[in-house]
Structures are given as C-alpha cells and as structure tokens.
XYZ file of C-alpha atoms in Angstrom:
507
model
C 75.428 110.031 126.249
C 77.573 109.011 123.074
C 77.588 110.342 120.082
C 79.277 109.918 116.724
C 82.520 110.527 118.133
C 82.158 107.619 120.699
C 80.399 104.721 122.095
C 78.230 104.465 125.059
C 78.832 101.305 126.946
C 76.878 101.968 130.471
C 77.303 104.093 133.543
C 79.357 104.648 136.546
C 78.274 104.352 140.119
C 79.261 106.436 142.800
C 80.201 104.992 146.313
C 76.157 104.887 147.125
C 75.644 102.978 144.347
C 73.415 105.789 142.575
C 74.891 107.062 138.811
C 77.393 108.777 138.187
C 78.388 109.337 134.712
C 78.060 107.683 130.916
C 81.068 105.556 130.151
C 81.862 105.829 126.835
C 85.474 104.483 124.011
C 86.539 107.495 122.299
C 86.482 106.067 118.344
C 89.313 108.105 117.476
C 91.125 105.999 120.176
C 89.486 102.577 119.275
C 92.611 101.383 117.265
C 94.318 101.766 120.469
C 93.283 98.152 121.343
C 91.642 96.268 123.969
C 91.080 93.778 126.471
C 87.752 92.359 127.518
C 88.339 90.038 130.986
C 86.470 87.891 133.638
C 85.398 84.683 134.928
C 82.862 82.902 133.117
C 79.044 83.784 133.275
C 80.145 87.621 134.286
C 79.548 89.031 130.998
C 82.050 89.467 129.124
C 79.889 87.876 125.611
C 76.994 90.837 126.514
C 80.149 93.178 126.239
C 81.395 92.436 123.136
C 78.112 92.212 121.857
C 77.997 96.136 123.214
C 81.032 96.916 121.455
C 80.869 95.060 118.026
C 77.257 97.359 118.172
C 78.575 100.127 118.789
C 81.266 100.081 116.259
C 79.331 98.588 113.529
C 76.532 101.552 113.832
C 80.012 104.143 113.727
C 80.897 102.539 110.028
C 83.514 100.156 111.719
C 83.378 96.574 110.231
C 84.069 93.977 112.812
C 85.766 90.411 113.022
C 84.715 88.331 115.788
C 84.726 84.575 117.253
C 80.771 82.937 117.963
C 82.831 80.484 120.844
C 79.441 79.207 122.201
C 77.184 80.832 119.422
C 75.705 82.661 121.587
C 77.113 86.108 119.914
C 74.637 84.890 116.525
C 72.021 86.896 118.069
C 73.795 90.389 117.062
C 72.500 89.612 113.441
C 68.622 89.955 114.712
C 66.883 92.618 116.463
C 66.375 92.373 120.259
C 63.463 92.039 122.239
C 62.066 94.352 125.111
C 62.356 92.059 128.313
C 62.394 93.294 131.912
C 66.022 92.807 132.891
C 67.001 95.016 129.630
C 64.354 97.399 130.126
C 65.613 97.978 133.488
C 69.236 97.972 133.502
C 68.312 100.232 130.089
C 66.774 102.538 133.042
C 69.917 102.364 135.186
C 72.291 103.342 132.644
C 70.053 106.000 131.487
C 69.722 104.402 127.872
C 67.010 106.760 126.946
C 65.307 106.157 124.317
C 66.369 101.843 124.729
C 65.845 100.999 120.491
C 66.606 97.857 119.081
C 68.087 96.850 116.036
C 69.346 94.190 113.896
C 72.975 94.603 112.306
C 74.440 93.802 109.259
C 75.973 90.276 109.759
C 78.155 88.125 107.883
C 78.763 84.464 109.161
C 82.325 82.359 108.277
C 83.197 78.825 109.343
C 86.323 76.954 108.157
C 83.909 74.234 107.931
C 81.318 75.788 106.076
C 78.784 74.395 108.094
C 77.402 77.434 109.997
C 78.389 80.057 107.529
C 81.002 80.644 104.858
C 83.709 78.783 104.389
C 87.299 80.364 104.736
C 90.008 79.121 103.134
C 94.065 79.626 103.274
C 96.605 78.259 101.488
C 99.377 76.628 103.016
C 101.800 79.056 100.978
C 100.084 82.173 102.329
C 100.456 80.652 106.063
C 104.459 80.282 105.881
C 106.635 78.106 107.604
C 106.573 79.576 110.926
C 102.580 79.370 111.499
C 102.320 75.912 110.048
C 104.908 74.784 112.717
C 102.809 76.514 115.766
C 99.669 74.495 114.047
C 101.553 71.183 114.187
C 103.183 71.665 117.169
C 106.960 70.844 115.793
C 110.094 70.066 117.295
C 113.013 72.349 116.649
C 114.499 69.877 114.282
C 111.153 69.603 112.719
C 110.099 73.431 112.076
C 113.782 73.683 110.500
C 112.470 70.922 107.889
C 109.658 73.149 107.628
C 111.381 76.458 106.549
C 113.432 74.436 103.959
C 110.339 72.958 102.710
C 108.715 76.496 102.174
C 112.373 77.608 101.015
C 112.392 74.896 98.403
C 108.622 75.683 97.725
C 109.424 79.328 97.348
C 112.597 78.963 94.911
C 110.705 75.896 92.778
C 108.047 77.547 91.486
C 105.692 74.684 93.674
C 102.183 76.693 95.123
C 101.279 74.954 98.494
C 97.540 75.574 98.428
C 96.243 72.507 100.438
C 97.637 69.470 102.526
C 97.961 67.778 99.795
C 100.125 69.611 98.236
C 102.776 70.151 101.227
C 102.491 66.068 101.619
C 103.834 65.818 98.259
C 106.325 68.454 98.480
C 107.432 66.232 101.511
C 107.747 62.841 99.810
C 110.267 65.007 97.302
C 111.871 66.124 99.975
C 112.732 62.711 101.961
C 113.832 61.203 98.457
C 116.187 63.669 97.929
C 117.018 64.491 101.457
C 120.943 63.897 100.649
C 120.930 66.087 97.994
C 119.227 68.908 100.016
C 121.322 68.262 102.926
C 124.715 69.225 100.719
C 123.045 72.631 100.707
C 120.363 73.535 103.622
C 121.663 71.444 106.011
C 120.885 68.517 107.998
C 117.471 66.874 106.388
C 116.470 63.905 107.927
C 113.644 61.342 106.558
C 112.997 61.093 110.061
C 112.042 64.558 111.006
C 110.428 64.445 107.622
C 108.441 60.992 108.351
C 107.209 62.919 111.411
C 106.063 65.846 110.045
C 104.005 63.793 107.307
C 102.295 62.358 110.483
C 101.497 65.151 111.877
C 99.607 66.276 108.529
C 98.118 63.343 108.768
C 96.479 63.825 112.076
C 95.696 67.758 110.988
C 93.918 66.344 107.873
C 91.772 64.290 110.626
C 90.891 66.880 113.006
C 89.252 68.972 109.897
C 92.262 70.639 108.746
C 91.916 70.302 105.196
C 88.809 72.108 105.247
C 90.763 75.163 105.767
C 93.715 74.720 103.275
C 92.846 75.666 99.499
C 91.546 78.232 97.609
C 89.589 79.947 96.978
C 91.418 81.848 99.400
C 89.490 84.648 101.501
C 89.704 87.987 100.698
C 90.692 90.964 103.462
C 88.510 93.305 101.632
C 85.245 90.956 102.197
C 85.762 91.659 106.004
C 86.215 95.048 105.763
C 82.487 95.837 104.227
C 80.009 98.566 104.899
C 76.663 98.834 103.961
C 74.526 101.362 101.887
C 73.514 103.431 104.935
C 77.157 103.095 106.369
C 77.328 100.705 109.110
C 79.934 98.424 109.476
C 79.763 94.867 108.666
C 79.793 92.140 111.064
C 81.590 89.059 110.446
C 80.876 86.363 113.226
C 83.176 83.290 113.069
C 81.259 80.290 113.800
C 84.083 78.688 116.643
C 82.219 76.277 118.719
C 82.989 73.164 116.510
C 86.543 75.019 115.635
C 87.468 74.919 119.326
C 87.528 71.186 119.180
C 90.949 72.162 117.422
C 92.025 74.698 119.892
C 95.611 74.702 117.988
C 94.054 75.607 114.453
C 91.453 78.097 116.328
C 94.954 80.223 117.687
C 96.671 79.854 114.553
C 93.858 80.925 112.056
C 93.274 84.028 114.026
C 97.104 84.758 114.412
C 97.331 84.083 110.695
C 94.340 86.286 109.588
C 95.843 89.629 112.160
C 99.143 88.776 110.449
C 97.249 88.957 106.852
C 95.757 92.535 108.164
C 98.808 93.826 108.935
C 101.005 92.614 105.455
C 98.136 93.677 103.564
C 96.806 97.241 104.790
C 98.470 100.591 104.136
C 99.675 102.531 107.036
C 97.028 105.174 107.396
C 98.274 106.669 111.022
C 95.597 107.963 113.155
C 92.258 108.381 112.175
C 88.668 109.663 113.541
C 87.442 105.380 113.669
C 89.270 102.653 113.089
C 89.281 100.518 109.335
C 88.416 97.471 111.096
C 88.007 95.917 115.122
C 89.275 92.525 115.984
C 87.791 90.499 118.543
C 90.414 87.572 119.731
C 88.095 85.763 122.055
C 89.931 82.573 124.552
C 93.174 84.535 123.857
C 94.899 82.347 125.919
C 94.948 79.803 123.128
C 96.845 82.323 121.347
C 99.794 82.382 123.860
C 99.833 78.992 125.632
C 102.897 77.256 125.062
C 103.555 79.451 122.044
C 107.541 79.720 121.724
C 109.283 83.009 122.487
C 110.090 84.137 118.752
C 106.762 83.799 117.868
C 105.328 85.480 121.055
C 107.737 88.442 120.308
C 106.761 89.126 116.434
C 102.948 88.744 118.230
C 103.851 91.848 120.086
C 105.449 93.421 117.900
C 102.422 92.874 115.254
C 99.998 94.160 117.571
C 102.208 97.397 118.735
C 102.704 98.183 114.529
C 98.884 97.401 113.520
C 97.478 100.429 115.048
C 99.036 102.630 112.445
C 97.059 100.563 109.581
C 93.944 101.453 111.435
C 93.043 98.151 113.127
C 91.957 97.846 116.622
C 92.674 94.292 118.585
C 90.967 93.238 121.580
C 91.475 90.391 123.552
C 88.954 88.600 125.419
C 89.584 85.671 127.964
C 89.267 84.845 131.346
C 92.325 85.959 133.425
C 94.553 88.549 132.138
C 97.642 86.696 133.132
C 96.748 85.017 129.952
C 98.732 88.052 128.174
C 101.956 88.131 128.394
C 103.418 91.458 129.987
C 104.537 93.479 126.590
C 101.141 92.815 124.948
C 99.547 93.548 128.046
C 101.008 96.991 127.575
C 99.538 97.513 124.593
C 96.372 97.317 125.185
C 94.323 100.758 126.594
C 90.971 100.055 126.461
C 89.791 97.937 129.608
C 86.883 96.040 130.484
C 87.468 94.157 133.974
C 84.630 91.360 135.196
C 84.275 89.742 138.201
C 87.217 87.512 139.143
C 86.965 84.818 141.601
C 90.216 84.144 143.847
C 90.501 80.915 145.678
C 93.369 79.934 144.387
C 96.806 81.324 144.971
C 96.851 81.962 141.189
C 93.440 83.067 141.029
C 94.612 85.899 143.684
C 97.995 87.256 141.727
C 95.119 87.617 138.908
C 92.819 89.681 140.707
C 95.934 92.102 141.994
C 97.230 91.592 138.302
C 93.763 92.998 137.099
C 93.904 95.771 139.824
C 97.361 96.997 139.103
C 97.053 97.978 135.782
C 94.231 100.290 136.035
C 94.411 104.113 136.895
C 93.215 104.032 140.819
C 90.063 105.332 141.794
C 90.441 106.826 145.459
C 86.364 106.096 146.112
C 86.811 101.955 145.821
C 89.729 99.336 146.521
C 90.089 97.977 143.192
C 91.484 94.428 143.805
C 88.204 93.995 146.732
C 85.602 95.057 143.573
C 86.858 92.578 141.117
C 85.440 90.083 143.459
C 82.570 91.884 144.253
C 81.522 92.486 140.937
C 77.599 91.225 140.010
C 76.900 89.518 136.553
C 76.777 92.390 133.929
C 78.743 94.902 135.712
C 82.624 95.553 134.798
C 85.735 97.939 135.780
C 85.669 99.689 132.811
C 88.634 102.558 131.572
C 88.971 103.655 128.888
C 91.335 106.201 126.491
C 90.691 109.482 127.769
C 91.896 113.020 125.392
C 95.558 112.757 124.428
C 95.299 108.659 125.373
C 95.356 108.920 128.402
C 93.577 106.036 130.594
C 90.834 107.331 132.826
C 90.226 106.693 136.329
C 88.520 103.227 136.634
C 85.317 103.502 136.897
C 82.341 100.588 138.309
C 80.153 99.971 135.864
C 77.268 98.669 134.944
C 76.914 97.739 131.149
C 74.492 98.457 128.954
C 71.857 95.895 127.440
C 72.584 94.842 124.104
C 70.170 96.166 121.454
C 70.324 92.855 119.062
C 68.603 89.614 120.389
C 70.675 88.653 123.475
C 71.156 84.667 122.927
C 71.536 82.447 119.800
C 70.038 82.297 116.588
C 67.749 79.283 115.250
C 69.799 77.438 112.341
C 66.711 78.371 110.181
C 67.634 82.213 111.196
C 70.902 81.673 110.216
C 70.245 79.943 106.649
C 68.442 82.568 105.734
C 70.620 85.246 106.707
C 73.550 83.383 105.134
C 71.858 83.044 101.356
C 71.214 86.786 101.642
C 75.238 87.622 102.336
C 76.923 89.975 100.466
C 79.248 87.316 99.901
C 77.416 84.318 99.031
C 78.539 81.837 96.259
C 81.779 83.507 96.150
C 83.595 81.076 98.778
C 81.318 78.038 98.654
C 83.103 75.886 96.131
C 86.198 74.659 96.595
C 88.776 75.188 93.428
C 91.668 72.803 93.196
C 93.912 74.140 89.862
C 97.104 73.158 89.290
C 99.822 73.052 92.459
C 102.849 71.497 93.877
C 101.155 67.871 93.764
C 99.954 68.069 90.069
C 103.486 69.619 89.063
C 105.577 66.891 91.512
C 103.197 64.007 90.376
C 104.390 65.018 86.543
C 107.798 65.212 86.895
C 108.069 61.964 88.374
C 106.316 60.834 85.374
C 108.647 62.504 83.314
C 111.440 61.275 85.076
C 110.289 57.494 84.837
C 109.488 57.681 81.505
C 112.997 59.158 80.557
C 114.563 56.614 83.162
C 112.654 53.311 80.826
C 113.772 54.937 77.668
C 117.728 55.090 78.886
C 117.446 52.021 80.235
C 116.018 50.635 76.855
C 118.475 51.781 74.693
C 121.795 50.674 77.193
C 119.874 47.204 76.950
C 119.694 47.226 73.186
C 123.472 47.399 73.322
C 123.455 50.466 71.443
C 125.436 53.221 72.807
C 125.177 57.377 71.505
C 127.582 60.188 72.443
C 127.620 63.859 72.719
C 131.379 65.574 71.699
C 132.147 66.353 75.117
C 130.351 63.505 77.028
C 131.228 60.514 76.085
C 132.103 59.519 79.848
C 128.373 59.604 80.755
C 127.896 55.913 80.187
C 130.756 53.366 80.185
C 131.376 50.761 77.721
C 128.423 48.414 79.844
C 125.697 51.129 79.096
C 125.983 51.855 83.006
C 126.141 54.948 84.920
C 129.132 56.166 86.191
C 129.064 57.119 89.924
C 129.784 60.292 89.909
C 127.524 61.395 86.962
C 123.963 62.375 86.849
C 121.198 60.313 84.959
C 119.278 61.528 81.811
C 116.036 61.863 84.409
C 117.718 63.896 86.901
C 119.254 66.016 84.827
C 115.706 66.925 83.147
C 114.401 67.240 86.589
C 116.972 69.841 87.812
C 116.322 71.303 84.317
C 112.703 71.870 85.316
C 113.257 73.053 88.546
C 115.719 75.789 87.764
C 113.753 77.245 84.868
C 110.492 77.157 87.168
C 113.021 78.634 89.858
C 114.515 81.213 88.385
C 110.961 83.301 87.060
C 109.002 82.636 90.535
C 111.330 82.262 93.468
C 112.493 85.545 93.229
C 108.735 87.165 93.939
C 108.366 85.777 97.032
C 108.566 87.936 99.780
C 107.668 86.948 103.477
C 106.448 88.988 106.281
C 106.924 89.360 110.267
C 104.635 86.256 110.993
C 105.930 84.092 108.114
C 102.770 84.955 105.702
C 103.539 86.412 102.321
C 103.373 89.669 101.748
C 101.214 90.456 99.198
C 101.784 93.682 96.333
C 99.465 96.746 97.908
C-alpha cells in the first residue's frame, strides 16, 4: 500500500484475474510527467481525480481542467456506494475513507469560479498569433507590434489596448516599414478583425489585469495538503483555440517564473492538460518545438505535466518521449487509425510476457487501465493491468449552490473579482493624438495669420506660404517622436522575453 513516499492508484491482476500487487507513482518521480489516455467513458476523469488526490494529500498543489464539470466533485467528500465499496475491496483499499480536499475554482469568465486574467503583454507575440490563428504575413505584424509595444513604453493589458496600438500602426505603416520591414494596412486590417471576432467569442474576459498570480496556484493549507485549483472549461471549450493557448501560456508562465530546484522528494506543483490534442492540432512546427522543449526543461523547476486525451497519437513523438508516467484505457479500433493507436499505445510500454498488450487495450472494462509507472533510478516498470482505485471525494458534479459556497470561502476571494483598467497603450495613444491635433490647429493657426517665426538654424521648416516643406517633419510629429523616444529609452530596454514569447519576469 502507499505511503508518504508514493501514491496508491489500484492493483494489478495476474493472468487469472485474481491480485497481484499495489500500483503505486513514486512522488520523487512525479515531476517526471505524465500521460493519462483512452476512449471516452473508460475512465480516464475517475483517474485524474485519483491522482490530483493523491498528490494534494502529499502537499502537492494541483492545476487542472473541469472539461465536463464533472471533476467539481473532488472539492466534497465522497459517499459509500456499492460499486466503490467493492472495487475498494478489489484493490485492497483497506480502510476505504473519504474526504473532501482543499479546492480552489478559476474561470476566465468568472462565472463558475474566479476569474483569471492575462495581459496581452505578458502573452507575447507568438501566443497571441496561435490564439488568432495568423497568417505568416500576419504573425510578422504581430512581433513588430509587440516590438514597437516593447521599445514605446505602451503596456498591452487588454484588447483594447492592442486595437489601438494597431490603428497607430496602419497610420504610420510607411514609416515603420523604412525600418521593420514590410507593414501592410492590409495584414493589419486583418488582424484588427480577428480581435474583433476574439472580443466576441469571450476573449476580453481574459485580457486585463488584475493579472493572476503563480504563487495563488501553488498554495497549501494549514495541515499541509496541496491546493486544488479546478478550471471551470466546459463553457471555455466553446473556444477550443483560447482553451490551448491559456494553458500553453500559463505552463510557459511556470516555467519563466520558477527557480530551477533539480530533483526533489514531490514535486512544487502537477499540471493536468486535459483534450491535449487542442494543444497540438494544427499548431505550427516552431511553436510545437519550444512546447517540447518547455516540457523537457520544466522538470528541473519541480513541475510535473500530464497530458490527458483520447488517443496518444495526439502527442507528437518528442513529447511523447517525455512523458514516464502511463495510464492506458481502453481503446477501440475500427478504424485504420484507430488501430496504429492501439499498437501506438502498446509500443511504448515496457512488455509484460503474461498479456499481449495491443489485444488488452481493447479488452479493457470501464475503470480499469495499463498502468506503468517510474520505477527506482526512473526506470519504467513492466505494464501492469489494472484496476483503479475509487475516488475518495464525491465521484460526479457539484450543485452550483455547492460551488458558491465553496467559492466565497477561497483563500483567494475578492482578490481577482474586479476588473482594474489603469492607464495603458489606449489611454497613452488616445493622448498623443490629442496632443498632436492640438499642436497641428495651433501651427496651422499661426501660418494662416500670415505670421511667420524662426529658429537660427531652421528657418527652412516653413516656406515663405507658411507650408510644409516635403521633406521636413511637422511641429506634431516631431512632439510625437519626442514622446516616444523618451518613453522608449527608460522602458524598452527591461523587456525581456522568454522561450514561448511570455515575458520573463525578475525572480
């Protein structure tokens, strides 16, 4: 049976079907990552459930998607009923207690828990373009908008503000041009859309501030069980797009933000990445690479990822790799693709002479799993059939009266529930142009009063009509470039960008 060194997630069977052994995820090899597979209605929900238990009750905080909201339940204690009592009695789960854990609910529509906001300057160029979906042309409009952003002194906190940044951009896309290279008002025009359709879907819900804080998910309570925070995901997965890129963007925040701590007896903080597939469908190559590489370099910061979906040709090959703790549900194969899945699935676990692998994935019942895990010195253990144990929280949803309640009582509540809007990129934009109109009406009033004042030095900055020469700069712009530079020069220089594009915070 597990102890504080591990957790128990159910027993083996041996070829009679009788037990065999407790199956249990070494801690101390829980940042080692994960992968959680299966068809749908095999059980793959019952065994994160198991897991996000058993590493809450270790001290391990826990992030985690609520896809159908049926994962709620984990926040209530669980009810003796005969199915768990007996598969409790199969797995040997002697004495069967249940508990209630310490649960903290998020949704970036602050509907079904609290709300989580970004800013658009802490998401960077390259996850803003994966949101949006851009064109090549496009996402190179977008870096030179966050370059612009970066060396301006303009904060991007919500749509808004990256609308208005925009509009700047398009009027002086000629000037920019000169120096970043091609900007078109086209590609800009089409970007603006695209916001435009974000801002529709919900978007702007997420963008603004105040922005959430790492350390909130990385909470324990007084008698030193990890907290769990459930992300409320069934509405988000209406936007499957923003769904991928929030997650991406909050593993990419983990890794920028924590300290490399090596290897430790339990991991800082699990990740559950449920529908992973989302995360990796028609994702582009650079981004799928840094992905990899993210999740290969956040084990040493003592963070454990573990992806959950249906097939695991849903991950590509390299991440694949990375991932050493295994739970395998039933497949089904009908389809040609369905098949390669199932000997996919089979191939990458250490054989077990006693069963064909690829025949049990098909074979498996609701509840049980090919389950191998990290073994002393990492190694993967001979796969094992499984049968999982029952949950010890209430297996199902919540009532939205259950979850009110738990909600006002959250370590965290009041912090995030009011959105602050201070001054950004839109409020600093929306001034100079007011600036630069004004001083555009005032040169314009004194050239129409016939009047005409030099500087020594100048004198060729207006003609003997009071008009501009062409190749000269108007009182207006030059005030503008005058602001810019100064805001420039004392803020561009302190931003600093990380693998995935997000800033990289000051430890």
């Amino acid at each position: 049976m597990a102890d504080d060194t591990s957790i128990f997630i159910g027993a083996s069977r041996k070829p009679d079907d009788s037990y065999q052994r407790a199956e249990e995820l070494l801690l101390r090899y829980g940042n080692r990552h994960g992968l959680i597979t299966g068809a749908t209605g095999t059980g793959k929900t019952v065994s994160l459930q198991v897991l996000a238990e058993g590493f809450s009750n270790a001290g391990v905080p826990v992030f985690c998607a609520d896809i159908k909201g049926d994962l709620s339940g984990i926040a209530l204690m669980g009810e003796a009923k005969d199915f768990l009592v007996k598969r409790a009695e199969q797995v040997k789960l002697d004495p069967y207690q249940f508990q209630e854990f310490p649960v903290i609910f998020w949704d970036l529509f602050g509907e079904q828990g609290h709300p989580i906001r970004a800013t658009i300057s802490e998401m960077g160029p390259l996850l803003m373009s994966r949101l949006m979906n851009l064109s090549e042309a496009q996402e190179g409009v977008m870096n030179i908008a966050f370059r612009i952003a970066d060396e301006e002194g303009l904060l991007l906190l919500d749509l808004k503000d990256l609308q208005a940044l925009l509009a700047n951009i398009a009027d002086r896309a000629d000037q920019l041009s000169a120096r970043y290279g091609n900007v078109t008002k086209p590609s800009v025009g089409a970007i603006q859309r695209t916001l435009l359709v974000l801002e529709q879907q919900g978007a702007a819900n997420f963008f603004g501030e105040p922005a959430l804080r790492i350390a909130d998910l990385i909470r324990t309570t007084r008698d030193g069980r990890g907290a769990v925070s459930v992300l409320a995901a069934d509405k988000l997965m209406m936007n499957p797009r923003l769904y991928a890129t929030f997650l991406l963007w909050l593993m990419s925040e983990l890794f920028e933000e924590l300290p490399e701590v090596g290897d430790l007896d339990q991991p800082k903080l699990v990740f559950f990445f449920d529908e992973a597939h989302l995360l990796f469908e028609d994702a582009p190559k650079v981004l799928v690479d840094r992905v990899e590489q993210v999740v290969r370099l956040i084990r040493s910061k003592g963070v454990g990822v573990y992806f959950v979906t249906q097939n695991p040709l849903d991950i590509p090959e390299k991440v694949l790799a990375q991932l050493g703790n295994r739970v395998q549900h039933a497949l089904r194969a009908y389809t040609p693709r369905e098949q390669q899945a199932v000997r996919t699935a089979a191939e990458t676990f250490r054989p077990n002479p006693d069963f064909d692998c690829a025949t049990a994935i098909t074979q498996l019942a609701t509840g049980e799993a090919l389950v191998s895990m990290l073994e002393d010195k990492g190694v993967p253990a001979m796969v094992q059939r499984t049968l999982i144990r029952p949950p010890s929280s209430r297996l199902g949803p919540i009532t939205p009266d259950e979850r009110r309640k738990i909600i006002s009582e959250s370590p965290v509540a009041g912090q995030y529930d009011q959105a602050v809007d201070r001054e950004s990129a839109f409020e600093i934009l929306q001034k100079k142009t007011k600036e630069a109109q004004d001083a555009e009406a005032q040169a314009q009033q004194a050239g129409s009063g016939g009047s005409r004042w030099t500087i020594p030095g100048f004198d060729d900055v207006l003609g003997t009509s009071g008009r501009r020469s062409s190749n000269r700069q108007t009182v207006a712009e030059a005030a503008i470039k005058s602001v810019v530079r100064s805001v420039g020069s004392s803020v561009g220089r302190a931003i600093v960008r990380g693998i995935l594009g997000s800033l990289a915070r000051g430890r």
